[in-house]
Amino acid sequence: QVELVESGGGSVQPGGSLGLSCRASVYTDNFACMGWFRQAPGKEREGVARITMRSGSAVYADSVKGRFAISRGTARNTVYLQMNSMKPEDTAMYYCAAAPQSCPVGVVGRSSDYADWGQGTQVTVSS
């Protein structure tokens, strides 16, 4: 069973930056795609960004485009999410997810497109 572990969450002021890491128990090139999702209290889980592991191509939700960046680590078992110019509405639990066989085309995708999930890391943006 694949294990995904997120780290790097915390508190930041509006306009600040945070970097999240997702470490997998297997090489990430075993996956077609990896993504970051978030869920705020009382809201549905939403896709934030995803990356195709073979090509490195990325897709972002409109709400984070130009502010967040997803990338593959050189360690072959890590994916990152760099979050800049953060806003209070970015406050949520952030989850790493992996899709073993195929990537959603042109979108981050739905939760059901991803088979493996981490436990999440909390991000709070507040002054």
Tab-separated table of N, CA and C in Angstrom:
chain	number	residue	atom	x	y	z
A	1	GLN	N	0.840	-1.180	0.000
A	1	GLN	CA	0.000	0.000	0.000
A	1	GLN	C	0.882	1.239	0.000
A	2	VAL	N	0.525	2.197	-0.838
A	2	VAL	CA	1.298	3.424	-0.954
A	2	VAL	C	1.005	4.342	0.225
A	3	GLU	N	2.049	4.926	0.774
A	3	GLU	CA	1.885	5.892	1.859
A	3	GLU	C	2.374	7.253	1.358
A	4	LEU	N	1.554	8.263	1.574
A	4	LEU	CA	1.911	9.644	1.245
A	4	LEU	C	1.904	10.454	2.537
A	5	VAL	N	2.964	11.211	2.763
A	5	VAL	CA	3.077	11.990	3.990
A	5	VAL	C	3.364	13.443	3.630
A	6	GLU	N	2.456	14.322	4.047
A	6	GLU	CA	2.632	15.750	3.804
A	6	GLU	C	3.357	16.410	4.973
A	7	SER	N	4.066	17.470	4.656
A	7	SER	CA	4.707	18.275	5.698
A	7	SER	C	4.847	19.706	5.202
A	8	GLY	N	5.119	20.614	6.139
A	8	GLY	CA	5.376	22.003	5.762
A	8	GLY	C	4.248	22.958	6.039
A	9	GLY	N	3.123	22.462	6.518
A	9	GLY	CA	2.023	23.354	6.827
A	9	GLY	C	2.344	24.237	8.022
A	10	GLY	N	1.495	25.217	8.236
A	10	GLY	CA	1.699	26.126	9.353
A	10	GLY	C	0.887	27.381	9.178
A	11	SER	N	1.277	28.430	9.887
A	11	SER	CA	0.568	29.702	9.831
A	11	SER	C	1.420	30.745	9.136
A	12	VAL	N	0.775	31.591	8.372
A	12	VAL	CA	1.479	32.635	7.635
A	12	VAL	C	0.546	33.835	7.513
A	13	GLN	N	1.135	35.009	7.402
A	13	GLN	CA	0.332	36.212	7.217
A	13	GLN	C	-0.051	36.376	5.755
A	14	PRO	N	-1.141	37.084	5.494
A	14	PRO	CA	-1.508	37.354	4.095
A	14	PRO	C	-0.341	37.979	3.331
A	15	GLY	N	-0.150	37.495	2.118
A	15	GLY	CA	0.973	37.942	1.305
A	15	GLY	C	2.226	37.125	1.481
A	16	GLY	N	2.234	36.247	2.481
A	16	GLY	CA	3.397	35.434	2.758
A	16	GLY	C	3.454	34.171	1.918
A	17	SER	N	4.457	33.335	2.218
A	17	SER	CA	4.699	32.114	1.456
A	17	SER	C	4.871	30.915	2.375
A	18	LEU	N	4.497	29.759	1.849
A	18	LEU	CA	4.734	28.478	2.517
A	18	LEU	C	5.053	27.453	1.451
A	19	GLY	N	5.852	26.457	1.839
A	19	GLY	CA	6.139	25.354	0.941
A	19	GLY	C	5.715	24.044	1.567
A	20	LEU	N	4.963	23.247	0.843
A	20	LEU	CA	4.527	21.940	1.303
A	20	LEU	C	5.310	20.852	0.584
A	21	SER	N	5.535	19.761	1.278
A	21	SER	CA	6.196	18.598	0.697
A	21	SER	C	5.307	17.377	0.840
A	22	CYS	N	5.380	16.500	-0.123
A	22	CYS	CA	4.677	15.223	-0.070
A	22	CYS	C	5.700	14.137	-0.362
A	23	ARG	N	5.920	13.295	0.609
A	23	ARG	CA	6.894	12.209	0.452
A	23	ARG	C	6.131	10.900	0.308
A	24	ALA	N	6.453	10.168	-0.749
A	24	ALA	CA	5.793	8.896	-1.021
A	24	ALA	C	6.669	7.730	-0.589
A	25	SER	N	6.021	6.616	-0.288
A	25	SER	CA	6.752	5.420	0.142
A	25	SER	C	7.330	4.649	-1.039
A	26	VAL	N	6.995	5.098	-2.265
A	26	VAL	CA	7.546	4.504	-3.482
A	26	VAL	C	8.026	5.645	-4.379
A	27	TYR	N	8.775	5.292	-5.412
A	27	TYR	CA	9.193	6.335	-6.348
A	27	TYR	C	7.953	6.934	-7.011
A	28	THR	N	7.950	8.233	-7.114
A	28	THR	CA	6.769	8.901	-7.655
A	28	THR	C	6.595	8.662	-9.142
A	29	ASP	N	7.625	8.162	-9.826
A	29	ASP	CA	7.398	7.855	-11.235
A	29	ASP	C	6.604	6.562	-11.416
A	30	ASN	N	6.180	5.948	-10.306
A	30	ASN	CA	5.194	4.872	-10.360
A	30	ASN	C	3.790	5.408	-10.633
A	31	PHE	N	3.637	6.714	-10.453
A	31	PHE	CA	2.337	7.336	-10.627
A	31	PHE	C	2.275	8.060	-11.964
A	32	ALA	N	1.091	8.099	-12.544
A	32	ALA	CA	0.907	8.914	-13.736
A	32	ALA	C	0.868	10.392	-13.358
A	33	CYS	N	0.279	10.657	-12.211
A	33	CYS	CA	-0.033	12.029	-11.831
A	33	CYS	C	-0.021	12.145	-10.312
A	34	MET	N	0.373	13.299	-9.812
A	34	MET	CA	0.194	13.606	-8.398
A	34	MET	C	-0.417	14.983	-8.276
A	35	GLY	N	-1.199	15.149	-7.216
A	35	GLY	CA	-1.903	16.412	-7.067
A	35	GLY	C	-1.981	16.872	-5.631
A	36	TRP	N	-2.335	18.133	-5.482
A	36	TRP	CA	-2.616	18.715	-4.172
A	36	TRP	C	-4.078	19.164	-4.157
A	37	PHE	N	-4.754	18.801	-3.092
A	37	PHE	CA	-6.127	19.213	-2.857
A	37	PHE	C	-6.181	19.963	-1.529
A	38	ARG	N	-7.264	20.680	-1.317
A	38	ARG	CA	-7.458	21.328	-0.024
A	38	ARG	C	-8.928	21.295	0.352
A	39	GLN	N	-9.157	21.354	1.647
A	39	GLN	CA	-10.531	21.355	2.159
A	39	GLN	C	-10.612	22.285	3.353
A	40	ALA	N	-11.434	23.300	3.206
A	40	ALA	CA	-11.688	24.230	4.298
A	40	ALA	C	-12.913	23.759	5.073
A	41	PRO	N	-13.043	24.150	6.343
A	41	PRO	CA	-14.195	23.724	7.143
A	41	PRO	C	-15.507	24.097	6.461
A	42	GLY	N	-16.398	23.127	6.358
A	42	GLY	CA	-17.705	23.362	5.783
A	42	GLY	C	-17.741	23.411	4.275
A	43	LYS	N	-16.593	23.166	3.634
A	43	LYS	CA	-16.533	23.222	2.178
A	43	LYS	C	-16.096	21.885	1.612
A	44	GLU	N	-16.378	21.702	0.328
A	44	GLU	CA	-15.950	20.475	-0.340
A	44	GLU	C	-14.454	20.517	-0.636
A	45	ARG	N	-13.890	19.329	-0.761
A	45	ARG	CA	-12.483	19.245	-1.133
A	45	ARG	C	-12.317	19.714	-2.576
A	46	GLU	N	-11.315	20.557	-2.812
A	46	GLU	CA	-11.098	21.073	-4.159
A	46	GLU	C	-9.672	20.815	-4.603
A	47	GLY	N	-9.517	20.558	-5.884
A	47	GLY	CA	-8.200	20.370	-6.455
A	47	GLY	C	-7.487	21.694	-6.595
A	48	VAL	N	-6.218	21.721	-6.234
A	48	VAL	CA	-5.416	22.936	-6.280
A	48	VAL	C	-4.437	22.901	-7.450
A	49	ALA	N	-3.730	21.789	-7.566
A	49	ALA	CA	-2.725	21.658	-8.616
A	49	ALA	C	-2.426	20.196	-8.832
A	50	ARG	N	-1.988	19.856	-10.042
A	50	ARG	CA	-1.531	18.500	-10.293
A	50	ARG	C	-0.401	18.535	-11.310
A	51	ILE	N	0.429	17.491	-11.248
A	51	ILE	CA	1.581	17.425	-12.139
A	51	ILE	C	1.651	16.040	-12.760
A	52	THR	N	1.913	16.004	-14.047
A	52	THR	CA	2.138	14.747	-14.738
A	52	THR	C	3.566	14.319	-14.466
A	53	MET	N	3.751	13.147	-13.907
A	53	MET	CA	5.064	12.768	-13.417
A	53	MET	C	6.068	12.542	-14.539
A	54	ARG	N	5.625	12.060	-15.683
A	54	ARG	CA	6.572	11.796	-16.768
A	54	ARG	C	7.063	13.089	-17.406
A	55	SER	N	6.141	13.999	-17.700
A	55	SER	CA	6.513	15.206	-18.436
A	55	SER	C	6.792	16.408	-17.542
A	56	GLY	N	6.238	16.385	-16.347
A	56	GLY	CA	6.375	17.543	-15.470
A	56	GLY	C	5.387	18.650	-15.748
A	57	SER	N	4.460	18.431	-16.658
A	57	SER	CA	3.486	19.470	-16.962
A	57	SER	C	2.500	19.606	-15.805
A	58	ALA	N	2.106	20.844	-15.546
A	58	ALA	CA	1.275	21.139	-14.385
A	58	ALA	C	-0.016	21.840	-14.795
A	59	VAL	N	-1.025	21.635	-13.973
A	59	VAL	CA	-2.314	22.291	-14.141
A	59	VAL	C	-2.719	22.861	-12.786
A	60	TYR	N	-3.326	24.050	-12.807
A	60	TYR	CA	-3.696	24.715	-11.564
A	60	TYR	C	-5.161	25.123	-11.572
A	61	ALA	N	-5.738	25.161	-10.381
A	61	ALA	CA	-7.060	25.764	-10.234
A	61	ALA	C	-6.939	27.262	-10.480
A	62	ASP	N	-7.991	27.856	-11.008
A	62	ASP	CA	-7.965	29.292	-11.292
A	62	ASP	C	-7.667	30.118	-10.044
A	63	SER	N	-8.113	29.640	-8.907
A	63	SER	CA	-7.961	30.389	-7.651
A	63	SER	C	-6.511	30.514	-7.205
A	64	VAL	N	-5.623	29.655	-7.721
A	64	VAL	CA	-4.232	29.699	-7.277
A	64	VAL	C	-3.258	29.954	-8.415
A	65	LYS	N	-3.763	30.052	-9.631
A	65	LYS	CA	-2.906	30.219	-10.800
A	65	LYS	C	-2.071	31.487	-10.659
A	66	GLY	N	-0.782	31.367	-10.901
A	66	GLY	CA	0.121	32.496	-10.775
A	66	GLY	C	0.672	32.696	-9.377
A	67	ARG	N	0.123	31.989	-8.401
A	67	ARG	CA	0.600	32.131	-7.018
A	67	ARG	C	1.227	30.836	-6.491
A	68	PHE	N	0.699	29.694	-6.915
A	68	PHE	CA	1.177	28.400	-6.442
A	68	PHE	C	1.958	27.711	-7.560
A	69	ALA	N	2.908	26.869	-7.142
A	69	ALA	CA	3.680	26.102	-8.110
A	69	ALA	C	3.910	24.695	-7.587
A	70	ILE	N	3.555	23.699	-8.394
A	70	ILE	CA	3.779	22.298	-8.039
A	70	ILE	C	5.005	21.809	-8.795
A	71	SER	N	5.814	20.980	-8.144
A	71	SER	CA	7.026	20.509	-8.796
A	71	SER	C	7.395	19.120	-8.290
A	72	ARG	N	8.200	18.433	-9.092
A	72	ARG	CA	8.725	17.130	-8.709
A	72	ARG	C	10.061	17.325	-8.008
A	73	GLY	N	10.302	16.516	-6.999
A	73	GLY	CA	11.575	16.580	-6.322
A	73	GLY	C	12.627	15.772	-7.045
A	74	THR	N	13.883	16.113	-6.817
A	74	THR	CA	14.982	15.366	-7.427
A	74	THR	C	15.167	14.018	-6.748
A	75	ALA	N	14.558	13.849	-5.604
A	75	ALA	CA	14.716	12.608	-4.835
A	75	ALA	C	13.834	11.479	-5.330
A	76	ARG	N	13.034	11.723	-6.374
A	76	ARG	CA	12.191	10.718	-7.025
A	76	ARG	C	11.056	10.187	-6.155
A	77	ASN	N	10.894	10.680	-4.921
A	77	ASN	CA	9.754	10.247	-4.136
A	77	ASN	C	9.062	11.421	-3.468
A	78	THR	N	9.263	12.611	-4.013
A	78	THR	CA	8.730	13.810	-3.371
A	78	THR	C	8.125	14.765	-4.410
A	79	VAL	N	7.027	15.369	-4.009
A	79	VAL	CA	6.386	16.417	-4.800
A	79	VAL	C	6.190	17.614	-3.880
A	80	TYR	N	6.349	18.796	-4.435
A	80	TYR	CA	6.267	20.011	-3.644
A	80	TYR	C	5.127	20.907	-4.127
A	81	LEU	N	4.670	21.750	-3.221
A	81	LEU	CA	3.739	22.815	-3.574
A	81	LEU	C	4.244	24.098	-2.930
A	82	GLN	N	4.715	25.012	-3.757
A	82	GLN	CA	5.157	26.311	-3.271
A	82	GLN	C	4.000	27.286	-3.375
A	83	MET	N	3.669	27.916	-2.264
A	83	MET	CA	2.521	28.821	-2.207
A	83	MET	C	3.008	30.226	-1.879
A	84	ASN	N	2.773	31.155	-2.781
A	84	ASN	CA	3.178	32.542	-2.615
A	84	ASN	C	1.961	33.457	-2.624
A	85	SER	N	2.162	34.689	-2.186
A	85	SER	CA	1.091	35.694	-2.178
A	85	SER	C	-0.184	35.111	-1.584
A	86	MET	N	-0.032	34.510	-0.450
A	86	MET	CA	-1.140	33.763	0.126
A	86	MET	C	-2.236	34.679	0.649
A	87	LYS	N	-3.448	34.139	0.599
A	87	LYS	CA	-4.644	34.873	0.997
A	87	LYS	C	-5.364	34.127	2.115
A	88	PRO	N	-6.166	34.829	2.904
A	88	PRO	CA	-6.925	34.124	3.954
A	88	PRO	C	-7.773	32.979	3.399
A	89	GLU	N	-8.266	33.112	2.191
A	89	GLU	CA	-9.085	32.049	1.610
A	89	GLU	C	-8.278	30.817	1.214
A	90	ASP	N	-6.955	30.879	1.343
A	90	ASP	CA	-6.123	29.689	1.132
A	90	ASP	C	-6.086	28.808	2.382
A	91	THR	N	-6.656	29.280	3.469
A	91	THR	CA	-6.688	28.503	4.707
A	91	THR	C	-7.476	27.223	4.514
A	92	ALA	N	-6.844	26.100	4.792
A	92	ALA	CA	-7.477	24.792	4.598
A	92	ALA	C	-6.530	23.694	5.045
A	93	MET	N	-7.055	22.479	5.091
A	93	MET	CA	-6.220	21.291	5.211
A	93	MET	C	-5.801	20.922	3.793
A	94	TYR	N	-4.506	20.749	3.594
A	94	TYR	CA	-3.973	20.425	2.277
A	94	TYR	C	-3.575	18.952	2.229
A	95	TYR	N	-4.003	18.291	1.147
A	95	TYR	CA	-3.770	16.867	0.978
A	95	TYR	C	-2.984	16.599	-0.307
A	96	CYS	N	-2.078	15.658	-0.217
A	96	CYS	CA	-1.362	15.153	-1.375
A	96	CYS	C	-2.092	13.906	-1.870
A	97	ALA	N	-2.127	13.718	-3.180
A	97	ALA	CA	-2.821	12.578	-3.751
A	97	ALA	C	-2.065	12.062	-4.963
A	98	ALA	N	-2.245	10.774	-5.245
A	98	ALA	CA	-1.561	10.149	-6.373
A	98	ALA	C	-2.544	9.368	-7.229
A	99	ALA	N	-2.365	9.487	-8.550
A	99	ALA	CA	-3.163	8.737	-9.511
A	99	ALA	C	-2.228	7.776	-10.229
A	100	PRO	N	-2.361	6.475	-9.996
A	100	PRO	CA	-1.388	5.527	-10.529
A	100	PRO	C	-1.416	5.369	-12.043
A	101	GLN	N	-2.585	5.494	-12.669
A	101	GLN	CA	-2.693	5.035	-14.052
A	101	GLN	C	-2.887	6.135	-15.081
A	102	SER	N	-3.599	7.181	-14.742
A	102	SER	CA	-3.846	8.213	-15.738
A	102	SER	C	-4.091	9.545	-15.056
A	103	CYS	N	-3.873	10.615	-15.821
A	103	CYS	CA	-4.074	11.964	-15.300
A	103	CYS	C	-5.355	12.558	-15.864
A	104	PRO	N	-6.077	13.311	-15.053
A	104	PRO	CA	-7.199	14.063	-15.621
A	104	PRO	C	-6.683	14.988	-16.720
A	105	VAL	N	-7.436	15.071	-17.810
A	105	VAL	CA	-6.942	15.827	-18.959
A	105	VAL	C	-7.260	17.308	-18.806
A	106	GLY	N	-6.235	18.116	-18.677
A	106	GLY	CA	-6.404	19.559	-18.690
A	106	GLY	C	-6.944	20.182	-17.430
A	107	VAL	N	-7.224	19.361	-16.428
A	107	VAL	CA	-7.758	19.875	-15.159
A	107	VAL	C	-7.058	19.184	-14.001
A	108	VAL	N	-7.227	19.749	-12.815
A	108	VAL	CA	-6.642	19.089	-11.645
A	108	VAL	C	-7.357	17.771	-11.381
A	109	GLY	N	-8.663	17.768	-11.593
A	109	GLY	CA	-9.450	16.559	-11.430
A	109	GLY	C	-10.233	16.534	-10.136
A	110	ARG	N	-11.014	15.484	-10.028
A	110	ARG	CA	-11.828	15.276	-8.833
A	110	ARG	C	-11.110	14.341	-7.870
A	111	SER	N	-11.589	14.301	-6.651
A	111	SER	CA	-10.997	13.406	-5.663
A	111	SER	C	-11.021	11.966	-6.160
A	112	SER	N	-12.066	11.596	-6.873
A	112	SER	CA	-12.217	10.211	-7.328
A	112	SER	C	-11.218	9.845	-8.423
A	113	ASP	N	-10.535	10.836	-8.987
A	113	ASP	CA	-9.508	10.547	-10.003
A	113	ASP	C	-8.206	10.072	-9.375
A	114	TYR	N	-8.090	10.192	-8.062
A	114	TYR	CA	-6.864	9.865	-7.346
A	114	TYR	C	-7.107	8.707	-6.390
A	115	ALA	N	-6.173	7.767	-6.353
A	115	ALA	CA	-6.365	6.540	-5.575
A	115	ALA	C	-5.734	6.586	-4.193
A	116	ASP	N	-4.644	7.307	-4.059
A	116	ASP	CA	-3.895	7.301	-2.799
A	116	ASP	C	-3.837	8.703	-2.229
A	117	TRP	N	-3.959	8.791	-0.898
A	117	TRP	CA	-4.051	10.077	-0.222
A	117	TRP	C	-3.187	10.123	1.024
A	118	GLY	N	-2.675	11.312	1.312
A	118	GLY	CA	-2.020	11.534	2.575
A	118	GLY	C	-3.013	11.950	3.641
A	119	GLN	N	-2.501	12.177	4.840
A	119	GLN	CA	-3.361	12.529	5.971
A	119	GLN	C	-3.647	14.031	6.045
A	120	GLY	N	-2.871	14.818	5.329
A	120	GLY	CA	-3.119	16.246	5.278
A	120	GLY	C	-2.229	17.050	6.204
A	121	THR	N	-2.049	18.311	5.850
A	121	THR	CA	-1.316	19.253	6.679
A	121	THR	C	-2.069	20.577	6.674
A	122	GLN	N	-2.202	21.177	7.843
A	122	GLN	CA	-3.014	22.384	7.985
A	122	GLN	C	-2.234	23.621	7.567
A	123	VAL	N	-2.895	24.468	6.783
A	123	VAL	CA	-2.346	25.764	6.386
A	123	VAL	C	-3.319	26.844	6.817
A	124	THR	N	-2.815	27.822	7.554
A	124	THR	CA	-3.648	28.923	8.032
A	124	THR	C	-3.031	30.246	7.599
A	125	VAL	N	-3.833	31.071	6.941
A	125	VAL	CA	-3.381	32.386	6.499
A	125	VAL	C	-4.196	33.433	7.244
A	126	SER	N	-3.533	34.146	8.129
A	126	SER	CA	-4.244	35.083	8.984
A	126	SER	C	-3.296	36.155	9.477
A	127	SER	N	-3.849	37.353	9.655
A	127	SER	CA	-3.050	38.424	10.222
A	127	SER	C	-3.223	38.501	11.731
